[in-house]
Amino acid sequence: LDAYDEITVLGPVEAPIYRLRGEFRQIIYIKGSDIQMLCGIRSQLEDYYQKNTQKKLCSIFFSLDG
């Protein structure tokens, strides 16, 4: 069984408040039971964001809820 078979990706979907102060918001949910794997995915996404995103056009936030 591949480790990534244990995660579920939902989205992107519109945020509950889709437009706020003229900016559109989308959400991607990544669900899994292995906190280490989720933190690894978060780290990879942060690295990609830092290297490849025009920061003025995009913001990224993470929340780990139990």
A tleap script that builds the chain and sets N, CA, C and O, in Angstrom:
source leaprc.protein.ff14SB
mol = sequence {
  NLEU ASP ALA TYR ASP GLU ILE THR VAL LEU
  GLY PRO VAL GLU ALA PRO ILE TYR ARG LEU
  ARG GLY GLU PHE ARG GLN ILE ILE TYR ILE
  LYS GLY SER ASP ILE GLN MET LEU CYS GLY
  ILE ARG SER GLN LEU GLU ASP TYR TYR GLN
  LYS ASN THR GLN LYS LYS LEU CYS SER ILE
  PHE PHE SER LEU ASP CGLY
}
set mol.1.N position { 0.835 -1.169 0.000 }
set mol.1.CA position { 0.000 0.000 0.000 }
set mol.1.C position { 0.885 1.239 0.000 }
set mol.1.O position { 1.731 1.397 0.880 }
set mol.2.N position { 0.700 2.098 -0.959 }
set mol.2.CA position { 1.461 3.338 -1.058 }
set mol.2.C position { 1.026 4.298 0.039 }
set mol.2.O position { -0.159 4.374 0.361 }
set mol.3.N position { 1.982 5.036 0.621 }
set mol.3.CA position { 1.668 5.956 1.722 }
set mol.3.C position { 0.632 6.992 1.309 }
set mol.3.O position { -0.185 7.400 2.134 }
set mol.4.N position { 0.646 7.428 0.045 }
set mol.4.CA position { -0.295 8.458 -0.391 }
set mol.4.C position { -1.699 7.914 -0.606 }
set mol.4.O position { -2.624 8.692 -0.837 }
set mol.5.N position { -1.885 6.584 -0.537 }
set mol.5.CA position { -3.233 6.029 -0.597 }
set mol.5.C position { -4.005 6.338 0.685 }
set mol.5.O position { -5.223 6.165 0.735 }
set mol.6.N position { -3.300 6.794 1.717 }
set mol.6.CA position { -3.914 7.053 3.008 }
set mol.6.C position { -4.325 8.513 3.190 }
set mol.6.O position { -4.752 8.897 4.279 }
set mol.7.N position { -4.204 9.327 2.152 }
set mol.7.CA position { -4.638 10.717 2.239 }
set mol.7.C position { -5.773 10.952 1.254 }
set mol.7.O position { -5.918 10.239 0.261 }
set mol.8.N position { -6.565 11.959 1.550 }
set mol.8.CA position { -7.666 12.360 0.676 }
set mol.8.C position { -7.526 13.844 0.383 }
set mol.8.O position { -7.345 14.650 1.296 }
set mol.9.N position { -7.611 14.201 -0.887 }
set mol.9.CA position { -7.535 15.602 -1.296 }
set mol.9.C position { -8.905 16.017 -1.807 }
set mol.9.O position { -9.464 15.389 -2.707 }
set mol.10.N position { -9.437 17.080 -1.224 }
set mol.10.CA position { -10.743 17.603 -1.623 }
set mol.10.C position { -10.571 19.034 -2.106 }
set mol.10.O position { -9.996 19.863 -1.401 }
set mol.11.N position { -11.051 19.321 -3.264 }
set mol.11.CA position { -10.983 20.700 -3.756 }
set mol.11.C position { -10.099 20.802 -4.970 }
set mol.11.O position { -9.644 19.795 -5.512 }
set mol.12.N position { -9.861 22.017 -5.392 }
set mol.12.CA position { -10.194 23.277 -4.726 }
set mol.12.C position { -11.684 23.590 -4.823 }
set mol.12.O position { -12.358 23.256 -5.797 }
set mol.13.N position { -12.165 24.245 -3.773 }
set mol.13.CA position { -13.549 24.697 -3.708 }
set mol.13.C position { -13.565 26.145 -3.239 }
set mol.13.O position { -12.593 26.632 -2.662 }
set mol.14.N position { -14.663 26.818 -3.488 }
set mol.14.CA position { -14.802 28.194 -3.014 }
set mol.14.C position { -14.859 28.205 -1.494 }
set mol.14.O position { -15.520 27.361 -0.888 }
set mol.15.N position { -14.171 29.158 -0.877 }
set mol.15.CA position { -14.220 29.329 0.570 }
set mol.15.C position { -15.615 29.779 0.975 }
set mol.15.O position { -16.349 30.324 0.151 }
set mol.16.N position { -15.995 29.557 2.244 }
set mol.16.CA position { -17.324 30.016 2.689 }
set mol.16.C position { -17.563 31.502 2.404 }
set mol.16.O position { -18.664 31.887 2.010 }
set mol.17.N position { -16.561 32.318 2.599 }
set mol.17.CA position { -16.625 33.719 2.166 }
set mol.17.C position { -15.696 33.794 0.962 }
set mol.17.O position { -14.488 33.982 1.102 }
set mol.18.N position { -16.283 33.643 -0.230 }
set mol.18.CA position { -15.500 33.461 -1.454 }
set mol.18.C position { -14.718 34.705 -1.853 }
set mol.18.O position { -13.582 34.608 -2.320 }
set mol.19.N position { -15.325 35.870 -1.670 }
set mol.19.CA position { -14.644 37.114 -2.035 }
set mol.19.C position { -14.600 38.017 -0.813 }
set mol.19.O position { -15.633 38.321 -0.217 }
set mol.20.N position { -13.408 38.438 -0.448 }
set mol.20.CA position { -13.226 39.278 0.728 }
set mol.20.C position { -12.265 40.400 0.379 }
set mol.20.O position { -11.126 40.152 -0.017 }
set mol.21.N position { -12.725 41.630 0.525 }
set mol.21.CA position { -11.923 42.813 0.196 }
set mol.21.C position { -11.350 42.730 -1.230 }
set mol.21.O position { -10.191 43.067 -1.471 }
set mol.22.N position { -12.184 42.279 -2.152 }
set mol.22.CA position { -11.796 42.232 -3.554 }
set mol.22.C position { -10.901 41.069 -3.936 }
set mol.22.O position { -10.438 41.000 -5.075 }
set mol.23.N position { -10.646 40.150 -3.010 }
set mol.23.CA position { -9.802 38.988 -3.305 }
set mol.23.C position { -10.646 37.719 -3.235 }
set mol.23.O position { -11.477 37.555 -2.341 }
set mol.24.N position { -10.418 36.834 -4.189 }
set mol.24.CA position { -11.130 35.564 -4.236 }
set mol.24.C position { -10.360 34.524 -3.440 }
set mol.24.O position { -9.129 34.524 -3.423 }
set mol.25.N position { -11.106 33.631 -2.776 }
set mol.25.CA position { -10.479 32.625 -1.926 }
set mol.25.C position { -10.931 31.227 -2.320 }
set mol.25.O position { -12.111 30.994 -2.585 }
set mol.26.N position { -9.986 30.305 -2.355 }
set mol.26.CA position { -10.241 28.896 -2.632 }
set mol.26.C position { -9.631 28.074 -1.501 }
set mol.26.O position { -8.679 28.503 -0.851 }
set mol.27.N position { -10.188 26.895 -1.277 }
set mol.27.CA position { -9.697 26.003 -0.228 }
set mol.27.C position { -9.391 24.641 -0.843 }
set mol.27.O position { -10.136 24.141 -1.686 }
set mol.28.N position { -8.286 24.054 -0.407 }
set mol.28.CA position { -7.961 22.665 -0.711 }
set mol.28.C position { -7.791 21.955 0.626 }
set mol.28.O position { -6.962 22.353 1.444 }
set mol.29.N position { -8.572 20.912 0.846 }
set mol.29.CA position { -8.467 20.119 2.064 }
set mol.29.C position { -7.627 18.885 1.779 }
set mol.29.O position { -7.844 18.197 0.781 }
set mol.30.N position { -6.676 18.606 2.646 }
set mol.30.CA position { -5.881 17.386 2.572 }
set mol.30.C position { -6.091 16.665 3.894 }
set mol.30.O position { -5.693 17.160 4.949 }
set mol.31.N position { -6.714 15.497 3.835 }
set mol.31.CA position { -7.066 14.761 5.037 }
set mol.31.C position { -6.242 13.489 5.138 }
set mol.31.O position { -5.982 12.822 4.137 }
set mol.32.N position { -5.835 13.162 6.357 }
set mol.32.CA position { -5.109 11.931 6.590 }
set mol.32.C position { -4.948 11.688 8.075 }
set mol.32.O position { -5.107 12.608 8.878 }
set mol.33.N position { -4.636 10.459 8.449 }
set mol.33.CA position { -4.499 10.126 9.862 }
set mol.33.C position { -3.052 10.197 10.345 }
set mol.33.O position { -2.807 10.155 11.551 }
set mol.34.N position { -2.091 10.302 9.429 }
set mol.34.CA position { -0.669 10.346 9.782 }
set mol.34.C position { -0.189 11.794 9.798 }
set mol.34.O position { 0.015 12.399 8.745 }
set mol.35.N position { -0.009 12.347 11.000 }
set mol.35.CA position { 0.374 13.750 11.131 }
set mol.35.C position { 1.743 14.020 10.510 }
set mol.35.O position { 1.967 15.099 9.962 }
set mol.36.N position { 2.650 13.064 10.588 }
set mol.36.CA position { 3.984 13.243 9.996 }
set mol.36.C position { 3.882 13.390 8.478 }
set mol.36.O position { 4.574 14.218 7.885 }
set mol.37.N position { 3.024 12.592 7.854 }
set mol.37.CA position { 2.838 12.680 6.410 }
set mol.37.C position { 2.219 14.021 6.034 }
set mol.37.O position { 2.640 14.647 5.060 }
set mol.38.N position { 1.227 14.466 6.795 }
set mol.38.CA position { 0.588 15.751 6.512 }
set mol.38.C position { 1.583 16.901 6.673 }
set mol.38.O position { 1.578 17.837 5.874 }
set mol.39.N position { 2.425 16.837 7.688 }
set mol.39.CA position { 3.447 17.875 7.874 }
set mol.39.C position { 4.462 17.850 6.740 }
set mol.39.O position { 4.945 18.901 6.321 }
set mol.40.N position { 4.791 16.663 6.237 }
set mol.40.CA position { 5.693 16.549 5.093 }
set mol.40.C position { 5.087 17.161 3.838 }
set mol.40.O position { 5.777 17.845 3.083 }
set mol.41.N position { 3.813 16.921 3.616 }
set mol.41.CA position { 3.118 17.514 2.470 }
set mol.41.C position { 3.094 19.031 2.615 }
set mol.41.O position { 3.337 19.752 1.647 }
set mol.42.N position { 2.802 19.517 3.820 }
set mol.42.CA position { 2.803 20.960 4.064 }
set mol.42.C position { 4.173 21.561 3.771 }
set mol.42.O position { 4.267 22.617 3.146 }
set mol.43.N position { 5.220 20.904 4.211 }
set mol.43.CA position { 6.578 21.388 3.974 }
set mol.43.C position { 6.896 21.462 2.482 }
set mol.43.O position { 7.486 22.436 2.015 }
set mol.44.N position { 6.504 20.431 1.740 }
set mol.44.CA position { 6.736 20.423 0.299 }
set mol.44.C position { 5.956 21.543 -0.391 }
set mol.44.O position { 6.481 22.193 -1.295 }
set mol.45.N position { 4.722 21.771 0.022 }
set mol.45.CA position { 3.920 22.848 -0.564 }
set mol.45.C position { 4.515 24.218 -0.244 }
set mol.45.O position { 4.536 25.102 -1.100 }
set mol.46.N position { 4.995 24.393 0.982 }
set mol.46.CA position { 5.626 25.658 1.352 }
set mol.46.C position { 6.881 25.909 0.519 }
set mol.46.O position { 7.105 27.025 0.052 }
set mol.47.N position { 7.705 24.863 0.332 }
set mol.47.CA position { 8.913 24.998 -0.487 }
set mol.47.C position { 8.563 25.374 -1.922 }
set mol.47.O position { 9.182 26.264 -2.503 }
set mol.48.N position { 7.570 24.697 -2.489 }
set mol.48.CA position { 7.150 24.990 -3.856 }
set mol.48.C position { 6.654 26.426 -3.961 }
set mol.48.O position { 7.001 27.140 -4.901 }
set mol.49.N position { 5.843 26.846 -2.995 }
set mol.49.CA position { 5.295 28.204 -2.979 }
set mol.49.C position { 6.421 29.233 -2.944 }
set mol.49.O position { 6.397 30.209 -3.694 }
set mol.50.N position { 7.399 29.019 -2.081 }
set mol.50.CA position { 8.508 29.971 -1.954 }
set mol.50.C position { 9.307 30.095 -3.252 }
set mol.50.O position { 9.794 31.178 -3.574 }
set mol.51.N position { 9.443 29.010 -3.988 }
set mol.51.CA position { 10.274 28.999 -5.195 }
set mol.51.C position { 9.519 29.419 -6.451 }
set mol.51.O position { 10.139 29.900 -7.399 }
set mol.52.N position { 8.201 29.250 -6.486 }
set mol.52.CA position { 7.486 29.354 -7.757 }
set mol.52.C position { 6.307 30.315 -7.796 }
set mol.52.O position { 5.659 30.420 -8.837 }
set mol.53.N position { 6.005 31.005 -6.739 }
set mol.53.CA position { 4.799 31.829 -6.715 }
set mol.53.C position { 5.151 33.298 -6.613 }
set mol.53.O position { 6.034 33.689 -5.850 }
set mol.54.N position { 4.456 34.100 -7.384 }
set mol.54.CA position { 4.554 35.544 -7.217 }
set mol.54.C position { 3.739 35.883 -5.977 }
set mol.54.O position { 2.509 35.880 -6.016 }
set mol.55.N position { 4.416 36.170 -4.893 }
set mol.55.CA position { 3.757 36.289 -3.596 }
set mol.55.C position { 2.696 37.373 -3.543 }
set mol.55.O position { 1.806 37.312 -2.695 }
set mol.56.N position { 2.761 38.357 -4.417 }
set mol.56.CA position { 1.744 39.401 -4.406 }
set mol.56.C position { 0.425 38.909 -5.002 }
set mol.56.O position { -0.620 39.516 -4.770 }
set mol.57.N position { 0.463 37.825 -5.759 }
set mol.57.CA position { -0.742 37.324 -6.405 }
set mol.57.C position { -1.404 36.187 -5.642 }
set mol.57.O position { -2.542 35.822 -5.934 }
set mol.58.N position { -0.696 35.624 -4.663 }
set mol.58.CA position { -1.210 34.432 -4.001 }
set mol.58.C position { -0.738 34.405 -2.554 }
set mol.58.O position { 0.392 34.788 -2.251 }
set mol.59.N position { -1.611 33.951 -1.668 }
set mol.59.CA position { -1.264 33.725 -0.266 }
set mol.59.C position { -1.592 32.281 0.071 }
set mol.59.O position { -2.491 31.684 -0.522 }
set mol.60.N position { -0.865 31.728 1.016 }
set mol.60.CA position { -1.098 30.350 1.409 }
set mol.60.C position { -1.104 30.262 2.936 }
set mol.60.O position { -0.249 30.851 3.599 }
set mol.61.N position { -2.064 29.530 3.489 }
set mol.61.CA position { -2.192 29.359 4.935 }
set mol.61.C position { -2.433 27.888 5.215 }
set mol.61.O position { -3.055 27.192 4.414 }
set mol.62.N position { -1.942 27.416 6.348 }
set mol.62.CA position { -2.128 26.024 6.756 }
set mol.62.C position { -2.757 25.981 8.126 }
set mol.62.O position { -2.477 26.825 8.978 }
set mol.63.N position { -3.610 24.992 8.336 }
set mol.63.CA position { -4.228 24.762 9.633 }
set mol.63.C position { -4.308 23.261 9.858 }
set mol.63.O position { -4.885 22.542 9.042 }
set mol.64.N position { -3.739 22.785 10.950 }
set mol.64.CA position { -3.823 21.381 11.297 }
set mol.64.C position { -4.839 21.252 12.420 }
set mol.64.O position { -4.572 21.632 13.560 }
set mol.65.N position { -6.007 20.711 12.090 }
set mol.65.CA position { -7.074 20.532 13.083 }
set mol.65.C position { -7.144 19.074 13.488 }
set mol.65.O position { -7.027 18.178 12.652 }
set mol.66.N position { -7.334 18.847 14.767 }
set mol.66.CA position { -7.383 17.489 15.280 }
set mol.66.C position { -8.741 16.906 15.351 }
set mol.66.O position { -8.899 15.760 15.770 }
savepdb mol mol.pdb
quit
